[in-house]
PDB file of C-alpha atoms in Angstrom:
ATOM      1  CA  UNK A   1    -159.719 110.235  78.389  1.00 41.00           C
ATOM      2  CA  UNK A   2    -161.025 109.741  81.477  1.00 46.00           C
ATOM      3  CA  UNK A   3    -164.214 111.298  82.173  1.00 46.00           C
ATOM      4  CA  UNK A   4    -165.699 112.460  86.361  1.00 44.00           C
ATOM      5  CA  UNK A   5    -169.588 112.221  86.844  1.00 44.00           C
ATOM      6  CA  UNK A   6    -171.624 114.986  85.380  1.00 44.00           C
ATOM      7  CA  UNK A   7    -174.220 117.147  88.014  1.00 48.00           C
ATOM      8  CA  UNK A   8    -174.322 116.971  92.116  1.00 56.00           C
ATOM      9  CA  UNK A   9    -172.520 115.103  94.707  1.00 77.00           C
ATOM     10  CA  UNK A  10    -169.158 115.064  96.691  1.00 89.00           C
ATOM     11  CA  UNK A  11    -166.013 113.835  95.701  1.00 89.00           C
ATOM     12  CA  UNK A  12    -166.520 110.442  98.091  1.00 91.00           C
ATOM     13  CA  UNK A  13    -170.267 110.026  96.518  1.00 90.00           C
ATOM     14  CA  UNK A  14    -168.669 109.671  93.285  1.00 94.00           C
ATOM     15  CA  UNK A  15    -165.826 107.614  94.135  1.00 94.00           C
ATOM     16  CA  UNK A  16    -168.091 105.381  95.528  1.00 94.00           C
ATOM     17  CA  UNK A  17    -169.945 105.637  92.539  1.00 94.00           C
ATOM     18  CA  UNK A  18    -167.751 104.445  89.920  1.00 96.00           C
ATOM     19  CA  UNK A  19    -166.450 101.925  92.852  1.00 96.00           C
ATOM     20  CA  UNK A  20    -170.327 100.192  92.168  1.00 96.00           C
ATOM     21  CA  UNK A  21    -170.507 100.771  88.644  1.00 96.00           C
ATOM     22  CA  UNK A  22    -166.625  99.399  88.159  1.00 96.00           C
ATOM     23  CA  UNK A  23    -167.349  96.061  89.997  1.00 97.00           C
ATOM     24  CA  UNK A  24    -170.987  95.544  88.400  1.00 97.00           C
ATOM     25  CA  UNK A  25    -169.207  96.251  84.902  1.00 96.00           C
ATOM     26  CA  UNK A  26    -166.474  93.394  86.585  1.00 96.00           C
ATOM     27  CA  UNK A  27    -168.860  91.057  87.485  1.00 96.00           C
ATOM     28  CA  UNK A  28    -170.232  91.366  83.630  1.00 96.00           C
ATOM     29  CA  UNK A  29    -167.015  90.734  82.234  1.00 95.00           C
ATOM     30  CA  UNK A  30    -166.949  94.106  80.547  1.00 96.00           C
ATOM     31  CA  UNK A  31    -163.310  94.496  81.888  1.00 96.00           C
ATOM     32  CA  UNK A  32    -162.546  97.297  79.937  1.00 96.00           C
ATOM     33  CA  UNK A  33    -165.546  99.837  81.028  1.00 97.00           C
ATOM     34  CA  UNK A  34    -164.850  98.484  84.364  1.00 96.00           C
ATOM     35  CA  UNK A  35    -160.995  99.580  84.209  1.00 96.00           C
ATOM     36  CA  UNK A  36    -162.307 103.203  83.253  1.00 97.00           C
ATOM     37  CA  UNK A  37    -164.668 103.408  86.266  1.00 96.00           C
ATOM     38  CA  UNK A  38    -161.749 102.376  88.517  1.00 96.00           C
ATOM     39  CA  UNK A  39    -159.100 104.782  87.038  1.00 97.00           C
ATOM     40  CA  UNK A  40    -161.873 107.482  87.902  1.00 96.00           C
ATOM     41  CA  UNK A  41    -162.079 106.213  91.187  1.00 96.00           C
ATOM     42  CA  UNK A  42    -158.559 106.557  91.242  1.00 96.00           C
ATOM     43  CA  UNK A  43    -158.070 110.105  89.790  1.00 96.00           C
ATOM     44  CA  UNK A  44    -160.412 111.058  91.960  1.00 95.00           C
ATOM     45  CA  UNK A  45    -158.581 109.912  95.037  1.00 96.00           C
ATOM     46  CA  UNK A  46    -154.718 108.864  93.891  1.00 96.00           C
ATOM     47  CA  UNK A  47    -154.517 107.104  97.588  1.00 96.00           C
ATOM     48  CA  UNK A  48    -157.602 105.149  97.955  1.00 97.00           C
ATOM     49  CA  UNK A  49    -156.213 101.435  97.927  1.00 97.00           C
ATOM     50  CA  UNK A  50    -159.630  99.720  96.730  1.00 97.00           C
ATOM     51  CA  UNK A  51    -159.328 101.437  93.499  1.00 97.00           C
ATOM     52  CA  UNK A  52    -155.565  99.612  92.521  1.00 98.00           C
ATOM     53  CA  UNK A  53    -156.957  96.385  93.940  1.00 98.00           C
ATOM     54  CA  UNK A  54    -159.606  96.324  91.216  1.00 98.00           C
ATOM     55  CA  UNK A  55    -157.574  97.945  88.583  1.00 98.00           C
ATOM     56  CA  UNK A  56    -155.160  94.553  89.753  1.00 97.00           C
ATOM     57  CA  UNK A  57    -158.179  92.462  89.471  1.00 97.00           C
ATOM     58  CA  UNK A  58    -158.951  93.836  86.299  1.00 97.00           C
ATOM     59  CA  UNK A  59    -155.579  93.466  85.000  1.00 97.00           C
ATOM     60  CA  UNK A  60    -155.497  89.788  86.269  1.00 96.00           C
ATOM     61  CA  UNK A  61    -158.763  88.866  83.870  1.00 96.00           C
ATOM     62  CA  UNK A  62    -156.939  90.107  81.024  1.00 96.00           C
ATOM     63  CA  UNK A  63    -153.949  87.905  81.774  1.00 94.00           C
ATOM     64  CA  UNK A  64    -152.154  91.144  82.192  1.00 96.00           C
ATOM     65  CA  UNK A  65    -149.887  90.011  84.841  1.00 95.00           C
ATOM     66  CA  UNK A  66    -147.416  92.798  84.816  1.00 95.00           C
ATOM     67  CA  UNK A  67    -150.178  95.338  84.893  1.00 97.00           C
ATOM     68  CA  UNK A  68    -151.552  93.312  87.850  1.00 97.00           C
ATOM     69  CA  UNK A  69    -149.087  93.044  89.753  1.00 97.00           C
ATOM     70  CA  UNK A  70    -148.316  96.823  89.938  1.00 97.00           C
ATOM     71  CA  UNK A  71    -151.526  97.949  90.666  1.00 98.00           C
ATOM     72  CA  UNK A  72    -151.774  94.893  93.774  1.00 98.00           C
ATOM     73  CA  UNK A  73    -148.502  96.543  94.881  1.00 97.00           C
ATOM     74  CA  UNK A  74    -149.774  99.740  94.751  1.00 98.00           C
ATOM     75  CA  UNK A  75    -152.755  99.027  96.990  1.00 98.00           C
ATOM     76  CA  UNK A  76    -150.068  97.025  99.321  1.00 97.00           C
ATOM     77  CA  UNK A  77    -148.346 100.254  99.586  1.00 97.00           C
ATOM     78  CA  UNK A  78    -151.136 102.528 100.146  1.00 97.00           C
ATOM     79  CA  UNK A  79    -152.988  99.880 103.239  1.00 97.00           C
ATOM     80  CA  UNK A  80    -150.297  97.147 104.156  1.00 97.00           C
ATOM     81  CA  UNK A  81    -153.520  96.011 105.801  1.00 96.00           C
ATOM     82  CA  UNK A  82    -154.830  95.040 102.578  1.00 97.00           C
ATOM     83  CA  UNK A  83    -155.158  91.121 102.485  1.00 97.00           C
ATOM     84  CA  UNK A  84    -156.855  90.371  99.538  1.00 97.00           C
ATOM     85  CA  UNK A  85    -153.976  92.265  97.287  1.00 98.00           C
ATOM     86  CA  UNK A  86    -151.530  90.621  99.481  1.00 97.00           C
ATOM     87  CA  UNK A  87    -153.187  87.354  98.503  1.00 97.00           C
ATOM     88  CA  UNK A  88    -153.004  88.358  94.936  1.00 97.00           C
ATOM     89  CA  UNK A  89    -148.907  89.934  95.097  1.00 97.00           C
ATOM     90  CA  UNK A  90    -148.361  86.306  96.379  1.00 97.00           C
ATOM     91  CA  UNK A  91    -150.221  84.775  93.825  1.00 96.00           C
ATOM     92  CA  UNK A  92    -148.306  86.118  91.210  1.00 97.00           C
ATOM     93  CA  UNK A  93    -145.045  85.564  92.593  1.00 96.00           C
ATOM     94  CA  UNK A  94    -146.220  82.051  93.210  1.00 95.00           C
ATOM     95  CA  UNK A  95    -146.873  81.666  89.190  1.00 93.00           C
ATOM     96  CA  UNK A  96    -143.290  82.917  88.465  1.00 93.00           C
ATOM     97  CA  UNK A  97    -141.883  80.918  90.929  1.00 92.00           C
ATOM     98  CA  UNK A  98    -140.404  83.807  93.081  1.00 94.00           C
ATOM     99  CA  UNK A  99    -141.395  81.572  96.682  1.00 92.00           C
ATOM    100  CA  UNK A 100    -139.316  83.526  98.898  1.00 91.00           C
ATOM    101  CA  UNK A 101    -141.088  86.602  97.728  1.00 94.00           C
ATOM    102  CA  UNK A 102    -144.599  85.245  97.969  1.00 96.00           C
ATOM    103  CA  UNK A 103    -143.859  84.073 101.247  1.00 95.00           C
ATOM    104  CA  UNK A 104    -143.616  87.628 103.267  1.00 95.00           C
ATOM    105  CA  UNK A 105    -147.296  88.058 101.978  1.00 97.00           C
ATOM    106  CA  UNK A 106    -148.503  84.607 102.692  1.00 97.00           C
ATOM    107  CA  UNK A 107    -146.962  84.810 106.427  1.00 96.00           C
ATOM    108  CA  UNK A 108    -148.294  88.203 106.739  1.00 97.00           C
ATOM    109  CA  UNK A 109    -152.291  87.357 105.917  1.00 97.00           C
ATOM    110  CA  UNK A 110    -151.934  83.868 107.543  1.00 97.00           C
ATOM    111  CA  UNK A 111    -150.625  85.906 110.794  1.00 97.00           C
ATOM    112  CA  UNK A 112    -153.893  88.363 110.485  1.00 96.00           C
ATOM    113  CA  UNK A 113    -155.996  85.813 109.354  1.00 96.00           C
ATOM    114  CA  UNK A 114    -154.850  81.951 109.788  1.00 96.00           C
ATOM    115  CA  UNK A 115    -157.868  80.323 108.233  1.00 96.00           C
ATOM    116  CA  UNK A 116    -157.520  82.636 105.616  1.00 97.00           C
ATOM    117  CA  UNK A 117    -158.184  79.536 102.533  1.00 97.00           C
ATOM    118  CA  UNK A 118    -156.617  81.194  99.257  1.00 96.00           C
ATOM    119  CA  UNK A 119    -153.263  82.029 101.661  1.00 97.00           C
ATOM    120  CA  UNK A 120    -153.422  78.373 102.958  1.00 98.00           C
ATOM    121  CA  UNK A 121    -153.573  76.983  99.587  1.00 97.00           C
ATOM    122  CA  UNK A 122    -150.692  79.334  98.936  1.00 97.00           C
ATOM    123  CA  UNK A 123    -148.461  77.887 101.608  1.00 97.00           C
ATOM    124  CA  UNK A 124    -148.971  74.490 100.496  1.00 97.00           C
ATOM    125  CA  UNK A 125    -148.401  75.019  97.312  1.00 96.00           C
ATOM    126  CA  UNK A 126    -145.252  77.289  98.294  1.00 96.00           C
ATOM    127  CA  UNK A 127    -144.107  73.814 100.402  1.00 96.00           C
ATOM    128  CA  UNK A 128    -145.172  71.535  97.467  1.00 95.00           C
ATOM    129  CA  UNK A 129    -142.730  73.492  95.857  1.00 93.00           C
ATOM    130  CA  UNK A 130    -139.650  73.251  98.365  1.00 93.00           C
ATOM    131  CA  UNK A 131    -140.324  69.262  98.347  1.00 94.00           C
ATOM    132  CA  UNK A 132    -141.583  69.581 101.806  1.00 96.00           C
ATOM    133  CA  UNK A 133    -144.363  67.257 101.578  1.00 96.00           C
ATOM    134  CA  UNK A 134    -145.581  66.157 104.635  1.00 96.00           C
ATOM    135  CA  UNK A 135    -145.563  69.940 105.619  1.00 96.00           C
ATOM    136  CA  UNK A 136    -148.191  70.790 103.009  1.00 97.00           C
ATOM    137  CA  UNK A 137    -150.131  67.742 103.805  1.00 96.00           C
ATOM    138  CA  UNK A 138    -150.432  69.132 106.935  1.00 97.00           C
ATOM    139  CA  UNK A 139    -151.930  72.646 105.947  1.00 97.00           C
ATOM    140  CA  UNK A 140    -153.903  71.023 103.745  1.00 97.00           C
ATOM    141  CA  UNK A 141    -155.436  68.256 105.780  1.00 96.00           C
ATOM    142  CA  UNK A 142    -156.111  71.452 108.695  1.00 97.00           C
ATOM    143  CA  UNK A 143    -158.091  73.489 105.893  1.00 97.00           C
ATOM    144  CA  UNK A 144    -160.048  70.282 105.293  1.00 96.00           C
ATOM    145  CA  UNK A 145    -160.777  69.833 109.128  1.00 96.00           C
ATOM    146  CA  UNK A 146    -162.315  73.201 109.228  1.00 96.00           C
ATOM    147  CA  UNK A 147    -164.747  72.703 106.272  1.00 95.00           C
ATOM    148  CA  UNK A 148    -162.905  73.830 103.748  1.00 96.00           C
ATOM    149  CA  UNK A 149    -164.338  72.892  99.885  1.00 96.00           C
ATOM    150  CA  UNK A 150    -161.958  74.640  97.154  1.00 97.00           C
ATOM    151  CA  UNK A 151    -161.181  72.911  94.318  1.00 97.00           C
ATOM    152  CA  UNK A 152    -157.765  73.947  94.588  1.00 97.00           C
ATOM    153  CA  UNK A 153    -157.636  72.389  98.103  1.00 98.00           C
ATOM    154  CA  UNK A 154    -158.650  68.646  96.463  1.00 98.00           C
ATOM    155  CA  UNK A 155    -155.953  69.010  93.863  1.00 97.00           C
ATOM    156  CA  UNK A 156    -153.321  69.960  96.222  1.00 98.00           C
ATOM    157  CA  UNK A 157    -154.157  67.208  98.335  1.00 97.00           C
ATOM    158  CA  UNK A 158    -154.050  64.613  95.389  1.00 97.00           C
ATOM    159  CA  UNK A 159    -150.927  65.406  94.476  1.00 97.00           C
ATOM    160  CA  UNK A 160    -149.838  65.629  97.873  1.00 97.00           C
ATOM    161  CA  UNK A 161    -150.817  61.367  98.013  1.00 96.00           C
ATOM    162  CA  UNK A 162    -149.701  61.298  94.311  1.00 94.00           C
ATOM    163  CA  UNK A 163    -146.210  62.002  95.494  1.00 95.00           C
ATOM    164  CA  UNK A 164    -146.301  59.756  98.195  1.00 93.00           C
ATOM    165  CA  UNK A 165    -147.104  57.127  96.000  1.00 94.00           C
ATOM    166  CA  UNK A 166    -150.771  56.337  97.840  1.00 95.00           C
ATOM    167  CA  UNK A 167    -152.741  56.191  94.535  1.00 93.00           C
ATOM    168  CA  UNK A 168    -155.795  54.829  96.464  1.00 95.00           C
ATOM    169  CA  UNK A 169    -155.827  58.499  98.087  1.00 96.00           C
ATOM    170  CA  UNK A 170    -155.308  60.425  95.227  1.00 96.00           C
ATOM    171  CA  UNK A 171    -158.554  58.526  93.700  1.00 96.00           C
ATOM    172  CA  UNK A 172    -160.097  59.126  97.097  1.00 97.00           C
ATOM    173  CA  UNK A 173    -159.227  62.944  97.026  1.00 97.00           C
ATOM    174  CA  UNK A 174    -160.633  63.528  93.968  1.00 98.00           C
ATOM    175  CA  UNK A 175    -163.833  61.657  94.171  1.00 97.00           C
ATOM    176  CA  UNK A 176    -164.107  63.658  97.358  1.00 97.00           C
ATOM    177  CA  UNK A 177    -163.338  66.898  95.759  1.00 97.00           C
ATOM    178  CA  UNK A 178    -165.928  66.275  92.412  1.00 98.00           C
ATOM    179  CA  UNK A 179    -168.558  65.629  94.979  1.00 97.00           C
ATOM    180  CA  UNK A 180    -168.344  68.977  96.905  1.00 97.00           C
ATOM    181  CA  UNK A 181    -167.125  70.786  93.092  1.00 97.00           C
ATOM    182  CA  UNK A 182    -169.361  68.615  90.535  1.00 97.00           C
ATOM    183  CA  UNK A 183    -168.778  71.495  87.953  1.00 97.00           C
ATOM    184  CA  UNK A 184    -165.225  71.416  88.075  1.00 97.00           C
ATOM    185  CA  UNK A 185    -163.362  70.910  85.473  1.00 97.00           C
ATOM    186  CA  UNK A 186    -159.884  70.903  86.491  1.00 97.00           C
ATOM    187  CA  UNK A 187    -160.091  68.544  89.256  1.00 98.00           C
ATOM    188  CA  UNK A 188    -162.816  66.370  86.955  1.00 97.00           C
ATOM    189  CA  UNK A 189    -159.788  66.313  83.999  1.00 96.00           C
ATOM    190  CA  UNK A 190    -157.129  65.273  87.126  1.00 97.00           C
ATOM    191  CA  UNK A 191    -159.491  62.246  87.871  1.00 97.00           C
ATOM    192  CA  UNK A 192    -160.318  61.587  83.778  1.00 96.00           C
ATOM    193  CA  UNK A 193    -156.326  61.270  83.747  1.00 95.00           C
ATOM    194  CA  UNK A 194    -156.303  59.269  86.835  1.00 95.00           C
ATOM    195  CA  UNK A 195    -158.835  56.644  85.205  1.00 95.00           C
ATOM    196  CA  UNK A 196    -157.004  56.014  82.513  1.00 94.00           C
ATOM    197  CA  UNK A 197    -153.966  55.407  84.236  1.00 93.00           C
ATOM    198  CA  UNK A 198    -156.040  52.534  85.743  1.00 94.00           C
ATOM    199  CA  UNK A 199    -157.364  51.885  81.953  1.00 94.00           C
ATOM    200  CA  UNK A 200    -160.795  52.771  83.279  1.00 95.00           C
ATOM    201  CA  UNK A 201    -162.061  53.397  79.799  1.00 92.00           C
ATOM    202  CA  UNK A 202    -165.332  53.235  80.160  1.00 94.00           C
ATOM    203  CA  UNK A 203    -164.998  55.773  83.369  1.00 95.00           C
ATOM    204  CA  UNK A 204    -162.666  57.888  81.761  1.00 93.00           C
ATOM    205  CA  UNK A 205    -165.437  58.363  79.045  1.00 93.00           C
ATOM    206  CA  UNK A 206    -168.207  59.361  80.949  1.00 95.00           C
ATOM    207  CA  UNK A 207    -165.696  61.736  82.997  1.00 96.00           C
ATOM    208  CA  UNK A 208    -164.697  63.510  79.865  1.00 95.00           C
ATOM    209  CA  UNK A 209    -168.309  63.276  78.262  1.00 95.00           C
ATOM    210  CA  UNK A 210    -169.234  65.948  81.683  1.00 96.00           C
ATOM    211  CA  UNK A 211    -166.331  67.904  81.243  1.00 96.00           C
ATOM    212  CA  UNK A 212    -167.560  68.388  77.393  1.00 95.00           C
ATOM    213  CA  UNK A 213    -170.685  69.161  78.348  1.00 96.00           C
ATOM    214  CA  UNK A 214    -169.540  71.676  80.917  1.00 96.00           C
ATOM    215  CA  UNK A 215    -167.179  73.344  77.993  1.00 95.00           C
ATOM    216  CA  UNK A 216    -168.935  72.531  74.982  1.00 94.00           C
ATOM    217  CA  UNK A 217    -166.639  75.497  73.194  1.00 93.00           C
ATOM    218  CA  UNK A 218    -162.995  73.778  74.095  1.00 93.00           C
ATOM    219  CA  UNK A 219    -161.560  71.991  71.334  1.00 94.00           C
ATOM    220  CA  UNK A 220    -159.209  70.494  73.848  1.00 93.00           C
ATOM    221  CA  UNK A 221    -161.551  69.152  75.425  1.00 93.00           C
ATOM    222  CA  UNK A 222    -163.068  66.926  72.150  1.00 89.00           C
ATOM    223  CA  UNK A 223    -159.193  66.612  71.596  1.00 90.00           C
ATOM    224  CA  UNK A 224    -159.090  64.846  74.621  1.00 90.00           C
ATOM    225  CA  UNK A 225    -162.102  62.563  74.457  1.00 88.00           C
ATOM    226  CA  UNK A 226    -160.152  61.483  70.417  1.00 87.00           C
ATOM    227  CA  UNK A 227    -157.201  60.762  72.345  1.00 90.00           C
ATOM    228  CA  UNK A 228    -158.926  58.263  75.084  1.00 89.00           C
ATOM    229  CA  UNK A 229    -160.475  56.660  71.739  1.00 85.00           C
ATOM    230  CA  UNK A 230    -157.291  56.056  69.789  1.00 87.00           C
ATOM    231  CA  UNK A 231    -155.205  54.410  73.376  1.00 89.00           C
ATOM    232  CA  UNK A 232    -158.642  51.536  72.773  1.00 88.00           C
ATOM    233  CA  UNK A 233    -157.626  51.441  69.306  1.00 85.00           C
ATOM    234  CA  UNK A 234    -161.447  52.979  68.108  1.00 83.00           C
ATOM    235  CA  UNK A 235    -159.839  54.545  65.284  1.00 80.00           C
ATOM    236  CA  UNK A 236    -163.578  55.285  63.892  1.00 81.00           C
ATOM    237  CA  UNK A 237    -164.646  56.940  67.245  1.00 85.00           C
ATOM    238  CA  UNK A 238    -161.580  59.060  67.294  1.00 77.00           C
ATOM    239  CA  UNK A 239    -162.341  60.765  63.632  1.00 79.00           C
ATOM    240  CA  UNK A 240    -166.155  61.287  64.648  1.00 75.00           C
TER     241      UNK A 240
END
């Protein structure tokens, strides 16, 4: 049951109120007190776009994707002016390969906002998808012109050269990337892969030693660093 502030203040004051106390609980990954606050938010004001977009975000943490993308929707229809949900919508449709669809959201922010990064990495990934390659090379190479650093951007742009065969810039992407994003893992398990392709063992190694390290908890992870041990035929390192 949902439950409005106790004692003084106007309707807006405690809007805004569970608003802060919604995203702190967010930021805390207490998703569930955090989707209360933003339902009172909501009951409180049934048209106030902000509240859907972080019901959608909450959604979204809890890999409820149908949930997420109503309440992104909702916001959409409430302010068409609301980028970040149209980010998200696209997102989404992105993941369940509906292009077309993600498209009218992705044109739409990159109109408003053409440096906008996550829509950029969107379109590129929306051409990666179409096969047009040199296309997506392009957005990508313009993002990194302006100064952009994402993650995301790096692997896009090493599979961009991965597809064209240049395995030299694929190397050279990710290095790149892992220098601006030391901590990340996905583009730090791209270049792990990438070594041993090369049968840099001893690279590989150290590569998946950080990535351990960073994610002590992932069994994958050790899974992986067993796997690397048994292609060098170190059957005892493997079973450690």
């Amino acid at each position: 049951i949902l439950m409005l502030a106790a004692g003084c203040g106007s309707p807006e004051d405690k809007k805004a109120g569970f608003m802060e106390k919604g995203q702190a609980l967010f930021e805390q990954k207490d998703y569930v007190k955090a989707n209360l606050e933003f339902k009172n938010a909501a009951q409180i004001d049934p048209e106030y776009a902000p509240a859907y977009f972080w019901l959608g975000r909450t959604a979204l943490a809890e890999k409820s994707f149908q949930q997420a993308f109503k309440f992104f929707g909702k916001a959409v229809s409430l302010d068409p002016e609301h980028i970040e949900a149209r980010v998200e919508l696209a997102r989404i449709l992105v993941s369940a390969r509906q292009a077309m669809k993600a498209e009218e959201h992705i044109n739409f922010v990159l109109e408003k906002d053409p440096s906008h990064s996550k829509a950029n990495l969107l379109r590129a990934t929306v051409d990666l998808t179409a096969k047009k390659v040199s296309s997506a090379r392009a957005v990508l190479a313009a993002m990194k012109e302006r100064g952009d650093t994402l993650p995301e951007m790096y692997m896009l742009l090493a599979t961009v050269a991965g597809l064209e065969k240049n395995w030299a810039g694929m190397g050279e992407e990710l290095e790149a990337g892992i220098e601006k994003n030391p901590d990340s893992v996905p583009l730090l398990a791209r270049m792990a892969g990438l070594q041993v392709t090369r049968k840099e063992f001893d690279k590989a190694e150290a590569t998946m030693e950080k990535i351990i390290g960073l994610e002590p908890d992932k069994t994958a992870h050790k899974l992986g660093m067993a796997r690397l041990f048994l292609i060098q035929k170190q059957v005892d390192r493997a079973t450690q």
